[in-house]
CSV table of C-alpha atoms in Angstrom, one decimal:
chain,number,residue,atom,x,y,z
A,22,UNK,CA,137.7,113.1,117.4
A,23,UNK,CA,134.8,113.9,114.9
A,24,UNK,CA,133.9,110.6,112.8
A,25,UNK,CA,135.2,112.5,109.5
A,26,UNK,CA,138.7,112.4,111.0
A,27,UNK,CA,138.9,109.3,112.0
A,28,UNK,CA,141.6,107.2,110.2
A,29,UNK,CA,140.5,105.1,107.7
A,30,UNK,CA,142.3,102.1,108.6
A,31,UNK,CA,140.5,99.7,107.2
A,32,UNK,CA,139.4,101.1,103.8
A,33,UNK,CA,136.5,99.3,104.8
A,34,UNK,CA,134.3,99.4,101.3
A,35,UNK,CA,136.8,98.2,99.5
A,36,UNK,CA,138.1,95.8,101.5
A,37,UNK,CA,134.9,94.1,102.6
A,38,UNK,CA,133.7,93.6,98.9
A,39,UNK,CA,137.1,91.8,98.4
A,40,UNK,CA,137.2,89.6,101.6
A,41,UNK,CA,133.5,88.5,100.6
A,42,UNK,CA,132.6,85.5,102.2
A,43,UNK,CA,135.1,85.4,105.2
A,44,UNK,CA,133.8,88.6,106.1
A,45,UNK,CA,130.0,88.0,105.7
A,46,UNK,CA,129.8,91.1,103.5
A,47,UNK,CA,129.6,93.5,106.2
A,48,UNK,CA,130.0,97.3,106.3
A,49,UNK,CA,131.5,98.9,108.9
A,50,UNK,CA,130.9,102.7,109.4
A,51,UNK,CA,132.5,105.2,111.2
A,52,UNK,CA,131.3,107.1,114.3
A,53,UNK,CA,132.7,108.9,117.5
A,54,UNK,CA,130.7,107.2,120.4
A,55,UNK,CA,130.4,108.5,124.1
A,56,UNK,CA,133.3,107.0,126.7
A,57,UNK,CA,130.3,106.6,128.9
A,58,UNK,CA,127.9,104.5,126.5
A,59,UNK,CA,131.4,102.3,125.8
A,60,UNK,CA,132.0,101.5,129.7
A,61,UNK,CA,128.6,100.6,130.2
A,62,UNK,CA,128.3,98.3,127.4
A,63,UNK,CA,129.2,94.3,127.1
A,64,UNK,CA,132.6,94.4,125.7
A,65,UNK,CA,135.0,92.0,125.1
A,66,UNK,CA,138.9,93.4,124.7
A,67,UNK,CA,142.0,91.6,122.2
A,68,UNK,CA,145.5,93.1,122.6
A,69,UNK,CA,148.2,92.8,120.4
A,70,UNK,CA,146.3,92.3,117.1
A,71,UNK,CA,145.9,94.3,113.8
A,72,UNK,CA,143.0,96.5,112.7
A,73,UNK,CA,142.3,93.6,110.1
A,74,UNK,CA,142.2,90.9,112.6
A,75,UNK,CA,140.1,93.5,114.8
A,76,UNK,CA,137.7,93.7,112.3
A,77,UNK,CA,137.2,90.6,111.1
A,78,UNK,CA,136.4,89.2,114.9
A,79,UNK,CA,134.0,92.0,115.6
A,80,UNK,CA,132.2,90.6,112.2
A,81,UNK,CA,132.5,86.9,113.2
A,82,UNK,CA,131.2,88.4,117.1
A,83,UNK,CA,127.3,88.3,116.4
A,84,UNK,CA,126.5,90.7,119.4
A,85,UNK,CA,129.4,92.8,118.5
A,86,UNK,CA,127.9,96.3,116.6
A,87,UNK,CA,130.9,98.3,117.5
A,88,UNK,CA,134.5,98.0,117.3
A,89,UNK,CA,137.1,100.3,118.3
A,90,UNK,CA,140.8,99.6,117.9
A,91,UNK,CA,144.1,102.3,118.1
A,92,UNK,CA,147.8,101.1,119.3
A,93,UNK,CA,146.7,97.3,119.3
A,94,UNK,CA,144.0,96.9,121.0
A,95,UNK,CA,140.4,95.6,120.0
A,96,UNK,CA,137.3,96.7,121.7
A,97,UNK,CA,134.2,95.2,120.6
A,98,UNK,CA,130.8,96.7,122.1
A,99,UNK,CA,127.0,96.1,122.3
A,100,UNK,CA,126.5,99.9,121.7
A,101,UNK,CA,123.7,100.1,119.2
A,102,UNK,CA,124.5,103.6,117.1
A,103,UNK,CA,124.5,104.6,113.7
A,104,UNK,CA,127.1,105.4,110.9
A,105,UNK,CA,129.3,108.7,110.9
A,106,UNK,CA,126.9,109.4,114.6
A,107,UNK,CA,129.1,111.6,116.7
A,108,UNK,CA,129.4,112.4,120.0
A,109,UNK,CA,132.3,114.3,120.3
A,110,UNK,CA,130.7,117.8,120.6
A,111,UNK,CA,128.8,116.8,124.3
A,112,UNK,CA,130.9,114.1,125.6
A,113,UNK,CA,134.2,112.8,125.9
A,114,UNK,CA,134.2,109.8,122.8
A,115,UNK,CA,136.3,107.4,121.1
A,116,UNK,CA,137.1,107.1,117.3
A,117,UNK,CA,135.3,103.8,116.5
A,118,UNK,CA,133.1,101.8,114.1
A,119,UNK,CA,130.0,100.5,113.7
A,120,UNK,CA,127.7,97.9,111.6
A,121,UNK,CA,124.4,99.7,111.4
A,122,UNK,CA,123.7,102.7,108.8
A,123,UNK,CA,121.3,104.0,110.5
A,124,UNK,CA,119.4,103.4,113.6
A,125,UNK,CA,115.7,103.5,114.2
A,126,UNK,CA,113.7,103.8,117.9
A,127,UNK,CA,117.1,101.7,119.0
A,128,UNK,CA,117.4,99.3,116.5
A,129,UNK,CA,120.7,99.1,113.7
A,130,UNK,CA,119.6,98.5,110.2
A,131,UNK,CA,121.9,98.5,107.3
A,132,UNK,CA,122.2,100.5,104.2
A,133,UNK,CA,119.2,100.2,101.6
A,134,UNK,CA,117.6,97.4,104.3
A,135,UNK,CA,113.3,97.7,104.3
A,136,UNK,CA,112.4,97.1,108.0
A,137,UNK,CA,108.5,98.3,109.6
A,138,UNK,CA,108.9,101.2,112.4
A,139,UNK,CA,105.9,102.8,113.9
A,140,UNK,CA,103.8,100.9,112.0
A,141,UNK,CA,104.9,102.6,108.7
A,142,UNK,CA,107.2,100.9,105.9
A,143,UNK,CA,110.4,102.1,106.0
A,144,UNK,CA,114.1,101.9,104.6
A,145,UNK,CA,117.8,103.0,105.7
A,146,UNK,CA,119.1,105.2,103.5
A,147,UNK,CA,122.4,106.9,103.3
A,148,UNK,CA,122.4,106.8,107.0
A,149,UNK,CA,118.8,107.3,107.3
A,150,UNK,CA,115.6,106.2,108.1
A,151,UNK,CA,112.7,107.0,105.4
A,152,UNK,CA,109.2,106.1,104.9
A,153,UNK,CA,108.5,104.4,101.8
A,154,UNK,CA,104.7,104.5,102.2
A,155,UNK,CA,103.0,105.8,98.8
A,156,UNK,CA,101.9,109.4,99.2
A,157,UNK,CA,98.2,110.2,98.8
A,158,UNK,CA,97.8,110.1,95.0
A,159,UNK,CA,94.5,111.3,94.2
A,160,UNK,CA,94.3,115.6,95.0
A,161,UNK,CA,90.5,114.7,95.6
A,162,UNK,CA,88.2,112.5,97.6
A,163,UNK,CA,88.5,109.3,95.6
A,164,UNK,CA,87.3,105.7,96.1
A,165,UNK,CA,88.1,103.8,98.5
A,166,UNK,CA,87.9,106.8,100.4
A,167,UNK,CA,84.8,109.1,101.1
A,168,UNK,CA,84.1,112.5,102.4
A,169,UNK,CA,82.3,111.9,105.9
A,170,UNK,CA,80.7,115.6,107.6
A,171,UNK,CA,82.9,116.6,110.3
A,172,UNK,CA,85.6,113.2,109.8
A,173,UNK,CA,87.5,114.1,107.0
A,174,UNK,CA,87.9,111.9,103.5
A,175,UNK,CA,87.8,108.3,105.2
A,176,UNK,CA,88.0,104.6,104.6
A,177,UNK,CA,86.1,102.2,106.9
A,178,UNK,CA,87.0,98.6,107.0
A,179,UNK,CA,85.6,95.9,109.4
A,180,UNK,CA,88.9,94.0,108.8
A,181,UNK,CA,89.3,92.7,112.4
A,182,UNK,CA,93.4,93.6,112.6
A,183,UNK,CA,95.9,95.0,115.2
A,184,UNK,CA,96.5,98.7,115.3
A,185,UNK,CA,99.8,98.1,113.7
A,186,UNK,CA,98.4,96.2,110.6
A,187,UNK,CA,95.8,98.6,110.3
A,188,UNK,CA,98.1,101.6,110.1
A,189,UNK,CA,100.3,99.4,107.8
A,190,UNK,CA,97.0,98.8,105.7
A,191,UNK,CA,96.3,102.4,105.7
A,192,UNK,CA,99.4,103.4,104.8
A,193,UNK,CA,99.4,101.3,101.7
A,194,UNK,CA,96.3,103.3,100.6
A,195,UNK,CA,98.6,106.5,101.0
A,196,UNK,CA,96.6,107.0,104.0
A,197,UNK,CA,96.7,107.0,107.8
A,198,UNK,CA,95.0,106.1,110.9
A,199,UNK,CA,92.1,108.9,110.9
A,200,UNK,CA,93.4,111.5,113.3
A,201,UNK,CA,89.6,113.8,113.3
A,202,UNK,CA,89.8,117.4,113.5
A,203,UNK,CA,86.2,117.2,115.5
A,204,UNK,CA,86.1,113.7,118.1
A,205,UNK,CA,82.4,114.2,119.2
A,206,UNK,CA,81.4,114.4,115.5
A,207,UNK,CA,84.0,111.3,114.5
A,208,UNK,CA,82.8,108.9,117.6
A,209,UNK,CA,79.1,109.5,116.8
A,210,UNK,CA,79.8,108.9,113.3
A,211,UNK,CA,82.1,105.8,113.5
A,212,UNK,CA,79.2,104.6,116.2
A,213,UNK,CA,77.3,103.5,113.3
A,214,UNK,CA,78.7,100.8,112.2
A,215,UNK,CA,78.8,99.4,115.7
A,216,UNK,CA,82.3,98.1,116.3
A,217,UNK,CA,85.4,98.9,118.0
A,218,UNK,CA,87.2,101.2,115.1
A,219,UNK,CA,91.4,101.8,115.6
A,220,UNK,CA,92.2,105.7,115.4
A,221,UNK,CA,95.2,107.5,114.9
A,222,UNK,CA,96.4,107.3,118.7
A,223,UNK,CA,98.8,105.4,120.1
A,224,UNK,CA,101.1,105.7,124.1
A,225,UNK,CA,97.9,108.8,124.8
A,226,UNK,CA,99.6,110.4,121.8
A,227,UNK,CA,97.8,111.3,118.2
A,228,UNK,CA,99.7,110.2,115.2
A,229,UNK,CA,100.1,114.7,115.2
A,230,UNK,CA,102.1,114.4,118.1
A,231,UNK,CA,99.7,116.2,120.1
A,232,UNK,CA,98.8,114.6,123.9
A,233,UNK,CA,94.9,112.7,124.2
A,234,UNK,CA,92.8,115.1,125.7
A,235,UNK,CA,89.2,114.1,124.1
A,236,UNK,CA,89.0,110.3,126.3
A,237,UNK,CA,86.0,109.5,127.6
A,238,UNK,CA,85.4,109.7,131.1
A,239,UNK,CA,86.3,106.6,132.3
A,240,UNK,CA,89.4,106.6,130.6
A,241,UNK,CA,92.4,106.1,129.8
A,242,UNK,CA,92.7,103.0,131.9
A,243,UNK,CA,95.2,100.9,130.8
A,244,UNK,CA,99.4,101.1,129.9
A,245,UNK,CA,100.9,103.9,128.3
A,246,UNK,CA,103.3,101.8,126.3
A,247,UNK,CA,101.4,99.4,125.2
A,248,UNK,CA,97.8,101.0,124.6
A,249,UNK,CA,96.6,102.6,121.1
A,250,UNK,CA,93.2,104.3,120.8
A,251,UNK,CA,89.8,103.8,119.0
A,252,UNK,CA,86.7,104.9,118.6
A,253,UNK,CA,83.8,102.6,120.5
A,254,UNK,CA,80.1,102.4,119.7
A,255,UNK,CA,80.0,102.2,124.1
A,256,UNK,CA,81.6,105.5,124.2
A,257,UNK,CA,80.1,108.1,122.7
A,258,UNK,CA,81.4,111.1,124.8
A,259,UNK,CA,85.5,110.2,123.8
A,260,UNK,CA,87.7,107.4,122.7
A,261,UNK,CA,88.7,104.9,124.5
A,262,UNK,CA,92.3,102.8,125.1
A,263,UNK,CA,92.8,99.3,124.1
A,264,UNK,CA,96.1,97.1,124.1
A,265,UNK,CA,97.8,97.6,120.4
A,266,UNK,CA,97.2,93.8,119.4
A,267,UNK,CA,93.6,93.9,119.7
A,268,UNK,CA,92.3,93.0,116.7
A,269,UNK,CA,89.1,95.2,115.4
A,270,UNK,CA,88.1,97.3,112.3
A,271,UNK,CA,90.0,100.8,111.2
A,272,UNK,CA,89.2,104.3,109.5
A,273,UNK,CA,92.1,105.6,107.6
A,274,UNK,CA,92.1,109.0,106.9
A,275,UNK,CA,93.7,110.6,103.5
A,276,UNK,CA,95.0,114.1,103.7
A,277,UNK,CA,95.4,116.7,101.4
């Protein structure tokens, strides 16, 4: 059953703005979620309740994010998923509900909530995840930012933050992490002002998408998960891998 079939037992906007308190304000969306996701999950199962009781446990159950009840009987799940999601087409799936809007690299958020993911300012939106960082809002090569041959329009600060914060602080400027169309021209340029520098690179990935080819010789050397990459005054030849939570200087990079 698709999630735009599935009975609207509860009449759940309605009735959660007027149960207020004893609810907690929550929302509960539909969605259709695999049979095999469900049986794999922490559950806890009522019989012999009402959809009203049903739903008001599963919202007084803090790690209860989906509910499912027909004929009676009260599922509540762990199943992390988001609103009107739907499995239906590719797996068996039951009708169900759920509290997130939208869901982001596995986590629930609900609707118009601000949360960080990848290092960029975002917000769930009508079941969706969007960046809210400011766009680039000068057509030209404007302060703080400066054309550098070969790097692109680029802001260098010695700020000594994680890769994380520096994206963040990059993406304030309506900017990113510099992602250089020429490395060997970047490194021996960022080498000048001899320190660490964080780059747009992150699990051997550019902020592109595109795999790391341009390391230097002796690396990568260190986890995927949990490395980012920057430009060292040491190594010339390529970048180099350091855990994300180092704390050093950044280039952001402003495209047009």
């Amino acid at each position: 059953m698709t999630p735009s079939k599935i009975p609207n037992l509860l009449l759940l906007g309605v009735l959660w703005r007027a149960l207020g308190t004893v609810s907690g304000m929550v929302a509960w969306y539909p969605a259709s979620v695999n049979d095999t996701s469900l049986a794999a999950a922490k559950r806890m199962v009522v019989n012999d309740i009402r959809d009203l009781t049903c739903a008001l446990k599963a919202t007084k159950t803090p790690w209860c994010e989906v509910f499912c009840f027909e004929g009676g009987r009260c599922a509540l799940y762990n199943v992390t998923v988001a609103g009107y999601h739907d499995d239906s087409p590719v797996a068996p799936a039951t009708p169900c509900y759920t509290r997130h809007s939208c869901v982001f690299n596995g986590v629930g958020y609900e609707h118009d909530e601000d949360f960080v993911g990848d290092c960029t300012p975002m917000k769930c939106w009508e079941h969706t995840a969007i960046s809210t960082a400011p766009r680039g809002k000068s057509p030209s090569c404007a302060a703080p930012f400066t054309p550098a041959p070969n790097a692109g329009c680029v802001y260098y600060h010695n700020a000594t933050v994680t890769w994380c914060d520096a994206r963040l602080l990059c993406k304030d400027l309506g900017a990113d992490l510099s992602v250089p169309a020429d490395v060997t021209a970047f490194t021996a340029w960022a080498a000048s002002f001899g320190q660490d520098i964080w780059i747009g690179i992150r699990s051997r990935t550019w902020l592109d998408g595109r795999p790391v080819t341009e390391w230097q010789s002796t690396q990568p050397n260190g986890a995927v998960d949990d490395e980012c990459g920057m430009a060292s005054p040491l190594f010339v030849d390529g970048v180099d891998d350091k855990i994300c939570g180092y704390l050093t200087g950044f280039v952001c990079e402003l495209k047009f």
